[in-house]
CSV table of C-alpha atoms and ligand atoms in Angstrom, one decimal:
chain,number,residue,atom,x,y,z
A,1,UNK,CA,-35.7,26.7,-26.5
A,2,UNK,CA,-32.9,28.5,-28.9
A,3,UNK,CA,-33.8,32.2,-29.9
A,4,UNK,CA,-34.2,32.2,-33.5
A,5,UNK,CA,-36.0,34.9,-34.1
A,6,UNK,CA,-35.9,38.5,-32.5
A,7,UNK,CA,-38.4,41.2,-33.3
A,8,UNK,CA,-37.5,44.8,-32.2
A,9,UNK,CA,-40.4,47.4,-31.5
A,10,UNK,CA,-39.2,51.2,-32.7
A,11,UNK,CA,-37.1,52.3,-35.8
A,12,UNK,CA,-35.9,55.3,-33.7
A,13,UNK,CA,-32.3,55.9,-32.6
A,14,UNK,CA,-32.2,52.5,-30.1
A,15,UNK,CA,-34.3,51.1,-32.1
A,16,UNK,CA,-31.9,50.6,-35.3
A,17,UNK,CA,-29.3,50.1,-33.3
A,18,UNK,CA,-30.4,47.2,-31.2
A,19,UNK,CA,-31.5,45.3,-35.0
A,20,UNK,CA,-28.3,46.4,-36.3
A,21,UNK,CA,-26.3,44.1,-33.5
A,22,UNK,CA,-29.3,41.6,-33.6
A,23,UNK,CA,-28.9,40.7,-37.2
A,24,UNK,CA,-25.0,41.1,-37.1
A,25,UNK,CA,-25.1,38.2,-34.3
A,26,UNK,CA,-26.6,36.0,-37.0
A,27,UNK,CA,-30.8,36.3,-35.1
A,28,UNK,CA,-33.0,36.6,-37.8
A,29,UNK,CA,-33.8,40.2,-36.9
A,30,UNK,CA,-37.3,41.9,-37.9
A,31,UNK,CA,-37.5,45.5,-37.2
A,32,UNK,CA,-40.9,47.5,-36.7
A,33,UNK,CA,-41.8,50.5,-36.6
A,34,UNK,CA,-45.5,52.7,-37.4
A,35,UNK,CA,-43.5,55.1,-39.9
A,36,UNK,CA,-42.1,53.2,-43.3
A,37,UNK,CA,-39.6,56.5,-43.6
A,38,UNK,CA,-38.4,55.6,-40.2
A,39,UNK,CA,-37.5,51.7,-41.4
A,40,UNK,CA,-36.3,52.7,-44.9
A,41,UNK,CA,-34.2,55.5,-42.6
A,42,UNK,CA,-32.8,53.0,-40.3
A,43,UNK,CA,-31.7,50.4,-43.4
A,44,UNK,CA,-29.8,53.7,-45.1
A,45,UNK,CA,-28.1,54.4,-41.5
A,46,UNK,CA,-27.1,50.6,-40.7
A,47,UNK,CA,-25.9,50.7,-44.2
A,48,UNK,CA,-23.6,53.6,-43.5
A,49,UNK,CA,-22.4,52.0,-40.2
A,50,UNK,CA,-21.8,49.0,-41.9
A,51,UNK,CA,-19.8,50.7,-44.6
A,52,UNK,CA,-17.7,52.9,-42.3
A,53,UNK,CA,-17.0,49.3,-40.0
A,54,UNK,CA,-15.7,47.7,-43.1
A,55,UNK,CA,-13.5,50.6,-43.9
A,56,UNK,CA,-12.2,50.1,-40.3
A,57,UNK,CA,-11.5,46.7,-40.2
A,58,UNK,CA,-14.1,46.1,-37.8
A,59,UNK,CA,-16.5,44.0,-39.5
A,60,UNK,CA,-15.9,41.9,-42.7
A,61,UNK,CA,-18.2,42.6,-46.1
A,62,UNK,CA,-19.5,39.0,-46.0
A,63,UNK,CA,-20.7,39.7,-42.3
A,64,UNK,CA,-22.1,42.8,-43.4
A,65,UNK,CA,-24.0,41.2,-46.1
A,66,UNK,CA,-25.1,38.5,-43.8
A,67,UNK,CA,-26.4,41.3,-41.5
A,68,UNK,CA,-28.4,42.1,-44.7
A,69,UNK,CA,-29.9,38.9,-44.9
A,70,UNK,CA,-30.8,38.2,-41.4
A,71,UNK,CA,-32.3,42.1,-41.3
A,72,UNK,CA,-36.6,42.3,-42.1
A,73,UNK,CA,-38.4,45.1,-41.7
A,74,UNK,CA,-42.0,45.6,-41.3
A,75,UNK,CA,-45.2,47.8,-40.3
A,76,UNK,CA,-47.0,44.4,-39.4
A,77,UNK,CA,-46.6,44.6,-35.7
A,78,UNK,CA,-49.2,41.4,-35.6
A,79,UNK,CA,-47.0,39.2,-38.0
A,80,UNK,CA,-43.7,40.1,-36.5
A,81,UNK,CA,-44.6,39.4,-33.1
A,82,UNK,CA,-46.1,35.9,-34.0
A,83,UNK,CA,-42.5,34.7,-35.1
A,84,UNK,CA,-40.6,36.3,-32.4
A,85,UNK,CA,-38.4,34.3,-29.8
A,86,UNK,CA,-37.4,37.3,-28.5
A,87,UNK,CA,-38.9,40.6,-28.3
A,88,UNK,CA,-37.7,44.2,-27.4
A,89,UNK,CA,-39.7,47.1,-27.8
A,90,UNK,CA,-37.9,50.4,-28.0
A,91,UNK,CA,-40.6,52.6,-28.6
A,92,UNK,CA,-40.2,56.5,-26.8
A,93,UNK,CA,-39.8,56.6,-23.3
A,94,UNK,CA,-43.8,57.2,-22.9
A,95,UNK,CA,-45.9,54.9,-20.0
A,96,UNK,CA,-48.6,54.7,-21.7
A,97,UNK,CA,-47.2,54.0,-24.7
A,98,UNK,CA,-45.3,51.0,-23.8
A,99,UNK,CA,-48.4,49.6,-21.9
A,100,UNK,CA,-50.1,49.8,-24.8
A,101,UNK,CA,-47.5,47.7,-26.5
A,102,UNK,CA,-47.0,45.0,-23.9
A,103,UNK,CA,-50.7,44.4,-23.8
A,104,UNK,CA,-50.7,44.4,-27.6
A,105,UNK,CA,-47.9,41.9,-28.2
A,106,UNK,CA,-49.2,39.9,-25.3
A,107,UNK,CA,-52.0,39.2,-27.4
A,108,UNK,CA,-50.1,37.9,-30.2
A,109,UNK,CA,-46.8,36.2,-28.6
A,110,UNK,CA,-45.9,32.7,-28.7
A,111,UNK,CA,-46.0,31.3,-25.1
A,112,UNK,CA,-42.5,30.9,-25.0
A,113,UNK,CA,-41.7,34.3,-26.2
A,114,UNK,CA,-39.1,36.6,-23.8
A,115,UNK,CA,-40.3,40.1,-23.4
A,116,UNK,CA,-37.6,42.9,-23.1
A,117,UNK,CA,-37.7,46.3,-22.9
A,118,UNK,CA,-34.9,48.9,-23.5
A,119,UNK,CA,-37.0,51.6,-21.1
A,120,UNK,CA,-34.2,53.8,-19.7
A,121,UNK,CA,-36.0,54.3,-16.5
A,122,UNK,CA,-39.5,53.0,-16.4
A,123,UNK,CA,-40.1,50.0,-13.9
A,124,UNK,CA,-40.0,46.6,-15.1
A,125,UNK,CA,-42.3,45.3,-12.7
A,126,UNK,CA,-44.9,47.7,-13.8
A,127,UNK,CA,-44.5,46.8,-17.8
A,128,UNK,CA,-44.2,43.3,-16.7
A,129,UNK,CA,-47.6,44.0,-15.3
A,130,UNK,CA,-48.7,45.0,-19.0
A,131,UNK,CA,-48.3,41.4,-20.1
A,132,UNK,CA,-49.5,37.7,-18.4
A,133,UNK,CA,-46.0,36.7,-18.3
A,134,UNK,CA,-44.0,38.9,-15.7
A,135,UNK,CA,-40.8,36.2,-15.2
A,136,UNK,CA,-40.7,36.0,-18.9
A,137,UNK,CA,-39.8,39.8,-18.6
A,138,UNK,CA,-37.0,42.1,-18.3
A,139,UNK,CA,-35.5,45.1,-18.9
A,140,UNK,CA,-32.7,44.9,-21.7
A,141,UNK,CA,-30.7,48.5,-21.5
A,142,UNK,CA,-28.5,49.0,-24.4
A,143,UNK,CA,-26.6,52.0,-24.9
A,144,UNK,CA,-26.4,54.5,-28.2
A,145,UNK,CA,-24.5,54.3,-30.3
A,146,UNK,CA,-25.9,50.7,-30.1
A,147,UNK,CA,-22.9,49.2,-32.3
A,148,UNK,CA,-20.3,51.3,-30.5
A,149,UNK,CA,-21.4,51.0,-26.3
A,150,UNK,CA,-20.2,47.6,-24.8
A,151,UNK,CA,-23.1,47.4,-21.9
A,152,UNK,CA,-26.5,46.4,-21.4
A,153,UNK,CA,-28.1,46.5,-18.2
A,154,UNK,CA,-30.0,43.8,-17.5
A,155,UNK,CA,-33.1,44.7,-14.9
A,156,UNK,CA,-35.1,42.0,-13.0
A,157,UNK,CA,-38.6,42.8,-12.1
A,158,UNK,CA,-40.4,41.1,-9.0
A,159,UNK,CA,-41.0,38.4,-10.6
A,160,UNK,CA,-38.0,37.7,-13.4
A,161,UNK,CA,-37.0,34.0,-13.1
A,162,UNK,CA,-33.5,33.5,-13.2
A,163,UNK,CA,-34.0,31.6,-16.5
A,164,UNK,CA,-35.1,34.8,-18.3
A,165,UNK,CA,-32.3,36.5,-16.9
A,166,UNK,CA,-30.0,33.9,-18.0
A,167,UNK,CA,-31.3,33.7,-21.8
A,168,UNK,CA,-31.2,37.8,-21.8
A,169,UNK,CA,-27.9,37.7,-21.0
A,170,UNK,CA,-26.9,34.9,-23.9
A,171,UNK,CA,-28.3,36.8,-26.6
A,172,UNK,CA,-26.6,40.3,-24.9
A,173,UNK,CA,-23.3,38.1,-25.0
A,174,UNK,CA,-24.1,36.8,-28.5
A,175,UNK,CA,-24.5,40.5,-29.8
A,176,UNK,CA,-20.9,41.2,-28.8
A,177,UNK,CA,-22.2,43.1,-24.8
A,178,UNK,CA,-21.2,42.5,-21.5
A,179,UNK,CA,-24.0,42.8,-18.9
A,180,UNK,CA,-24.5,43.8,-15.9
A,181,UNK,CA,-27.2,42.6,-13.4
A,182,UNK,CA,-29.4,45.5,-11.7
A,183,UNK,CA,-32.0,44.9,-9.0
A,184,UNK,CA,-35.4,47.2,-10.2
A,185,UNK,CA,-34.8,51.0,-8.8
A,186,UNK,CA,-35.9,53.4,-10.8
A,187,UNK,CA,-33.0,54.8,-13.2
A,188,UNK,CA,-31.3,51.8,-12.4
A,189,UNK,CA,-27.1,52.2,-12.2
A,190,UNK,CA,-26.6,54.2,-15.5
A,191,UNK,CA,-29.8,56.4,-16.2
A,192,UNK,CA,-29.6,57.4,-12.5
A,193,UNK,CA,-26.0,59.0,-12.6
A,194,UNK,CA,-26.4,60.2,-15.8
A,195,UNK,CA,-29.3,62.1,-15.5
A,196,UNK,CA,-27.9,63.9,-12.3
A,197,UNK,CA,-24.5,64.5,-14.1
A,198,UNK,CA,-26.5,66.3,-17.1
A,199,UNK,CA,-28.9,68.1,-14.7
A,200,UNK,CA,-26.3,70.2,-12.7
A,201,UNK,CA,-23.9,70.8,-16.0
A,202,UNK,CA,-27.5,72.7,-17.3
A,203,UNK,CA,-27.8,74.2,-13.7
A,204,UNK,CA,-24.1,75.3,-14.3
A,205,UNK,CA,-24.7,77.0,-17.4
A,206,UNK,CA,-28.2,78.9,-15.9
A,207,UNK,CA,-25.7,80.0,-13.3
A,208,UNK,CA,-23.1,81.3,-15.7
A,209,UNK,CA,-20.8,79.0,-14.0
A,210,UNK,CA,-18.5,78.5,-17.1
A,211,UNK,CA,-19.7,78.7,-21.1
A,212,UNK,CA,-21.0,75.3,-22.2
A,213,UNK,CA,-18.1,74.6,-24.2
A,214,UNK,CA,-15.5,74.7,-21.1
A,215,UNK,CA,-17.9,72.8,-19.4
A,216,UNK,CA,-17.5,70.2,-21.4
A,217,UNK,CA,-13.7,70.2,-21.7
A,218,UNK,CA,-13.8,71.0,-17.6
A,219,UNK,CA,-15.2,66.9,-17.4
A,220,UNK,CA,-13.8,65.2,-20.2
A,221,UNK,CA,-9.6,66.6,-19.4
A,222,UNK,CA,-10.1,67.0,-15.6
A,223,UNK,CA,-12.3,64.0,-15.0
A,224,UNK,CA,-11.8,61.6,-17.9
A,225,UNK,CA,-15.2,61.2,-19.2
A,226,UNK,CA,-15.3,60.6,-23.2
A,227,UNK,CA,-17.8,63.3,-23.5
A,228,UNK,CA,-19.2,66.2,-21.9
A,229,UNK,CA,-22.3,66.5,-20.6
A,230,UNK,CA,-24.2,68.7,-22.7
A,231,UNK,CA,-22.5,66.2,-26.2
A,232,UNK,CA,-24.1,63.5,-24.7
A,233,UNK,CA,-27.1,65.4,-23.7
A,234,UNK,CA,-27.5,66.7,-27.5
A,235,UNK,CA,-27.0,62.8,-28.7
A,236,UNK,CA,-29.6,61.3,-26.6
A,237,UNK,CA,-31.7,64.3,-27.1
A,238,UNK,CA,-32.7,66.5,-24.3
A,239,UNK,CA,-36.7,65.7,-24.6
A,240,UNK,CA,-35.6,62.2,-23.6
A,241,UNK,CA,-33.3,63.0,-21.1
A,242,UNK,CA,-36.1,65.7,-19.9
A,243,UNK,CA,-38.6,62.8,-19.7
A,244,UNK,CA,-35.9,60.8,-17.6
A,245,UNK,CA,-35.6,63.4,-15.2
A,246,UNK,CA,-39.0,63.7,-14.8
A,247,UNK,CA,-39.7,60.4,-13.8
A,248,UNK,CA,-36.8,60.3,-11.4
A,249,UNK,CA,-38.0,63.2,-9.9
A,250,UNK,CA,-41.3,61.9,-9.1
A,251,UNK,CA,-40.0,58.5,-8.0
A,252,UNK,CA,-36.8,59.6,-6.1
A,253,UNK,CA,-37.4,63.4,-5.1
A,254,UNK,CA,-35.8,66.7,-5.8
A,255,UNK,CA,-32.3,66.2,-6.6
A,256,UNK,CA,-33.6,64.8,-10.0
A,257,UNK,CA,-36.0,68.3,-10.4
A,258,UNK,CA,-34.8,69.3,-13.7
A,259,UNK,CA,-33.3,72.6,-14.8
A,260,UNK,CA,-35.4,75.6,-15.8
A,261,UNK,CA,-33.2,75.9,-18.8
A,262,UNK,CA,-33.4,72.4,-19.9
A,263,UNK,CA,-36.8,72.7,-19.9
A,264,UNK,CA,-37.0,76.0,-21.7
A,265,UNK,CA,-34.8,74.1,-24.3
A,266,UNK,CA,-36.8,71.7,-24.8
A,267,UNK,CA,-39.7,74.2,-25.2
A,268,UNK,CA,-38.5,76.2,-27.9
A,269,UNK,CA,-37.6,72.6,-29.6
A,270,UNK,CA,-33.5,72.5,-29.3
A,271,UNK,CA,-33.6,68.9,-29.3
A,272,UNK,CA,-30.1,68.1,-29.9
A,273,UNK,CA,-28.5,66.4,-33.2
A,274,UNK,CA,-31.7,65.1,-34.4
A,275,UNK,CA,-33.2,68.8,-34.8
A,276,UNK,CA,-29.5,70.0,-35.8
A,277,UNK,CA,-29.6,72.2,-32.6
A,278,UNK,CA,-29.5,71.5,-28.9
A,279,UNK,CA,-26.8,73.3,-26.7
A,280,UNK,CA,-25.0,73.5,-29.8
A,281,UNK,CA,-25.8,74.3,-33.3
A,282,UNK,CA,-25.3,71.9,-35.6
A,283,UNK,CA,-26.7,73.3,-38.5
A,284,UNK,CA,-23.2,76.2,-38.2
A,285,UNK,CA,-21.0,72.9,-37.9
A,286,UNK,CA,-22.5,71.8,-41.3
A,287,UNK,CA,-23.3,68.5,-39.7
B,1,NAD,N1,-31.7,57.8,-27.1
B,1,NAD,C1,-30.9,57.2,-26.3
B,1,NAD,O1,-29.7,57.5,-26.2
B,1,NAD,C2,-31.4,56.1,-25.4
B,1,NAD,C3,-30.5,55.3,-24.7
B,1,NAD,C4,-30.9,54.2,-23.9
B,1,NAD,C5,-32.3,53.9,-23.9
B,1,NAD,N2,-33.2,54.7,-24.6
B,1,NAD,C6,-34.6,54.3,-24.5
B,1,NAD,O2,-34.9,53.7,-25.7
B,1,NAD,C7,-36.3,53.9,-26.1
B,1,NAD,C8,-36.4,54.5,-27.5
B,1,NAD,O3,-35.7,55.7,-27.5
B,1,NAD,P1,-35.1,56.3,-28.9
B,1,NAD,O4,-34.2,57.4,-28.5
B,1,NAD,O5,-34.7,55.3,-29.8
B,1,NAD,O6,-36.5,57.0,-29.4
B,1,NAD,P2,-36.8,57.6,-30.9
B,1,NAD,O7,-37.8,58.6,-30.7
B,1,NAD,O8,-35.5,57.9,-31.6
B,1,NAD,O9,-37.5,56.3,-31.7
B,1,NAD,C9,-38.7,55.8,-31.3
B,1,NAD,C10,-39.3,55.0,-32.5
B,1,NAD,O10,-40.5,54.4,-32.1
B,1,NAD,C11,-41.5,54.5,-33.2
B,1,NAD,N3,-42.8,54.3,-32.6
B,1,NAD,C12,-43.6,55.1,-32.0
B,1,NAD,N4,-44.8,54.6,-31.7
B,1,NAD,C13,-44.7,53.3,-32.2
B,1,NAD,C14,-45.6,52.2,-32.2
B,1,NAD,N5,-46.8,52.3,-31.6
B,1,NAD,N6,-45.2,51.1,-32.8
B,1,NAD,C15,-44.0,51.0,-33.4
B,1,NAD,N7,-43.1,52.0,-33.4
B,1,NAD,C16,-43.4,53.1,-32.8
B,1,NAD,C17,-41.2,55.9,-33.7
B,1,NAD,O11,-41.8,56.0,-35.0
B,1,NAD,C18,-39.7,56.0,-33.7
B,1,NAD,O12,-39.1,55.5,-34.9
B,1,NAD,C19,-36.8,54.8,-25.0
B,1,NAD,O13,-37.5,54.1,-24.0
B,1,NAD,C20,-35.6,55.5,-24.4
B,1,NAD,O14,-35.7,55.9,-23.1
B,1,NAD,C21,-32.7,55.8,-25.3
C-alpha cells in the first residue's frame, strides 16, 4: 500500500508544522483543526516559512507552490479521515482528548489506515488501546520548529508490527527526518531529558542561583546547547512543558515534580511566545 494521502489532527504549533513538511514531501496533505482562525493562521505562517526558505535558498518557488497544491485544509474531521493513508493527530497534550480522537477516527478510517501520534509523552500502548488497530499504531515525535528540527522519534507500543514501524519511518525519511527507534517509556529519549533539563533551570532561578538570562548563556557557551533552557521553555510553552512534567511525575516519581515557580507561571498565564510573555517579555522585545 503507497501513502497517498496524510491527514494531520491539530492546526496548533506541531500541527502546522508537521502539514507543512507533509505537503512539501509531495503527500497530499489535509490539515484539521475545530477553529477555521487556527487553519487560516497556519496557511499565513507556512506562507511566511515558505517565503523566508526561498529567500534562503532552501526551498525552490516551484516547490513552494507545489506545497500549496498538495496543502487542504478542513473542519470536516469525518471527510478527512475517510481519505487518509496516514494519520497524525496533534491535538494538545490532553488524555482524554486524544482518546477521544482515536476512538473517533477509528470509526471512520480505512482499514489500511496507519495511526500516529505526535504525543510528547503519553503511552502509545494506551492510545493504541483507543483504536481496534494497535500494530497499525505508533507514536511519530516531530520536533518544533517542524521544518527546521531534523528528528522524529519513532515509539513502538506493545503491539506495533514492524511493518508499521517500517512505513512510519519511510514517510519520516520522505519528509526530509532521520528517525530514531524508541522502545515505549514514558517521555521516551527526548521529552524525558528535556523536561528534567527545564525543571532544575526553573528550580535555579526560585533559588536565585543566577538571573535567567545567565542561565541561559551559562548552557548554551559552557555546555554547547543551541538554546537555553528557559528560550526553549518559552517556545514550546511552559503549560505544555508543565503538563509533560506532570505526567512524568506520576509515571516516573519525584525527580520530574515540577517547580513551584513554573507552576505559578503558568498560573498567572506567562505562557511563553504565544502569550508574548513567559520568562521573558516579548511584548518589550517588540516581537
Ligand atoms: N509545542 C511543542 O514544542 C511540541 C513538541 C513536540 C510535541 N508536541 C506535542 O504535539 C501536540 C500538539 O502540541 P502543540 O504545541 O502543537 O499544541 P497547540 O495548542 O499549539 O495546538 C493544538 C491544536 O489542536 C486544535 N484542537 C483542539 N481540539 C481539537 C479537536 N478536537 N479536533 C481538531 N483540532 C483540535 C487546537 O485548536 C489547536 O489548533 C501535543 O501532544 C504536544 O505534547 C509539542
Amino acid at each position: 500500500m503507497t501513502i497517498s494521502n496524510i491527514t494531520v489532527v491539530g492546526a496548533g504549533v506541531m500541527g502546522r508544522g508537521i502539514a507543512y513538511v507533509s505537503a512539501l514531501a509531495g503527500f497530499q496533505t489535509t490539515l484539521v483543526d475545530i477553529s477555521k482562525s487556527q487553519l487560516n493562521d497556519a496557511r499565513q505562517n507556512m506562507r511566511r516559512i515558505g517565503e523566508k526558505g526561498i529567500e534562503r535558498g532552501k526551498v525552490s518557488e516551484a516547490q513552494i507552490e507545489n506545497l500549496f497544491i498538495h496543502l487542504h485544509t478542513s473542519t470536516d474531521f469525518k471527510k478527512a479521515v475517510e481519505k487518509a493513508d496516514f494519520f497524525i493527530e496533534a491535538v494538545p497534550e490532553k488524555r482524554d482528548l486524544k482518546q477521544t480522537i482515536m476512538n473517533e477516527a477509528e470509526k471512520y478510517a480505512p482499514k489500511h489506515t496507519i495511526f500516529t501520534s505526535n504525543t510528547s509523552t503519553i503511552s502509545p500502548t494506551e492510545l493504541a488501546s483507543y483504536t481496534n488497530r494497535p500494530e497499525q499504531f505508533s507514536v511519530m515525535h516531530f520536533f518544533n520548529p517542524v521544518h527546521v528540527m531534523q528528528l522524529v522519534e519513532i515509539v513502538r507500543g506493545l503491539e506495533t508490527s514492524d511493518e508499521t514501524v517500517k512505513k512510519v519511518q519511510q514517510v519520516a525519511e520522505k519528509m526530509g527526518k532521520e528517525t530514531v527507534e524508541v522502545n515505549e517509556f514514558p517521555g521516551f529519549v527526548t521529552s524525558r531529558i528535556s523536561a528534567l533539563v527545564g525543571n532544575e533551570a526553573f528550580h535555579m532561578l526560585q533559588e536565585g542561583v543566577a538571573s535567567a538570562e545567565d542561565i541561559d548563556k551559562a548552557i548554551k557557551l559552557g555546555l554547547n546547547f543551541p538554546m537555553g533552557p528557559f528560550e526553549l521553555g518559552d517556545l514550546v510553552g511552559l503549560d505544555a512543558r508543565l503538563n509533560n512534567l506532570r505526567y512524568l511525575h506520576e509515571t516516573l516519581g519525584d525527580k520530574f515534580r515540577p517547580a513551584p515557580l513554573l507552576e505559578q507561571y503558568v498560573k498567572a498565564g506567562r505562557l511563553g511566545r504565544k502569550t508574548g510573555k513567559g520568562v521573558y517579555d516579548y511584548t518589550k522585545k517588540g516581537e
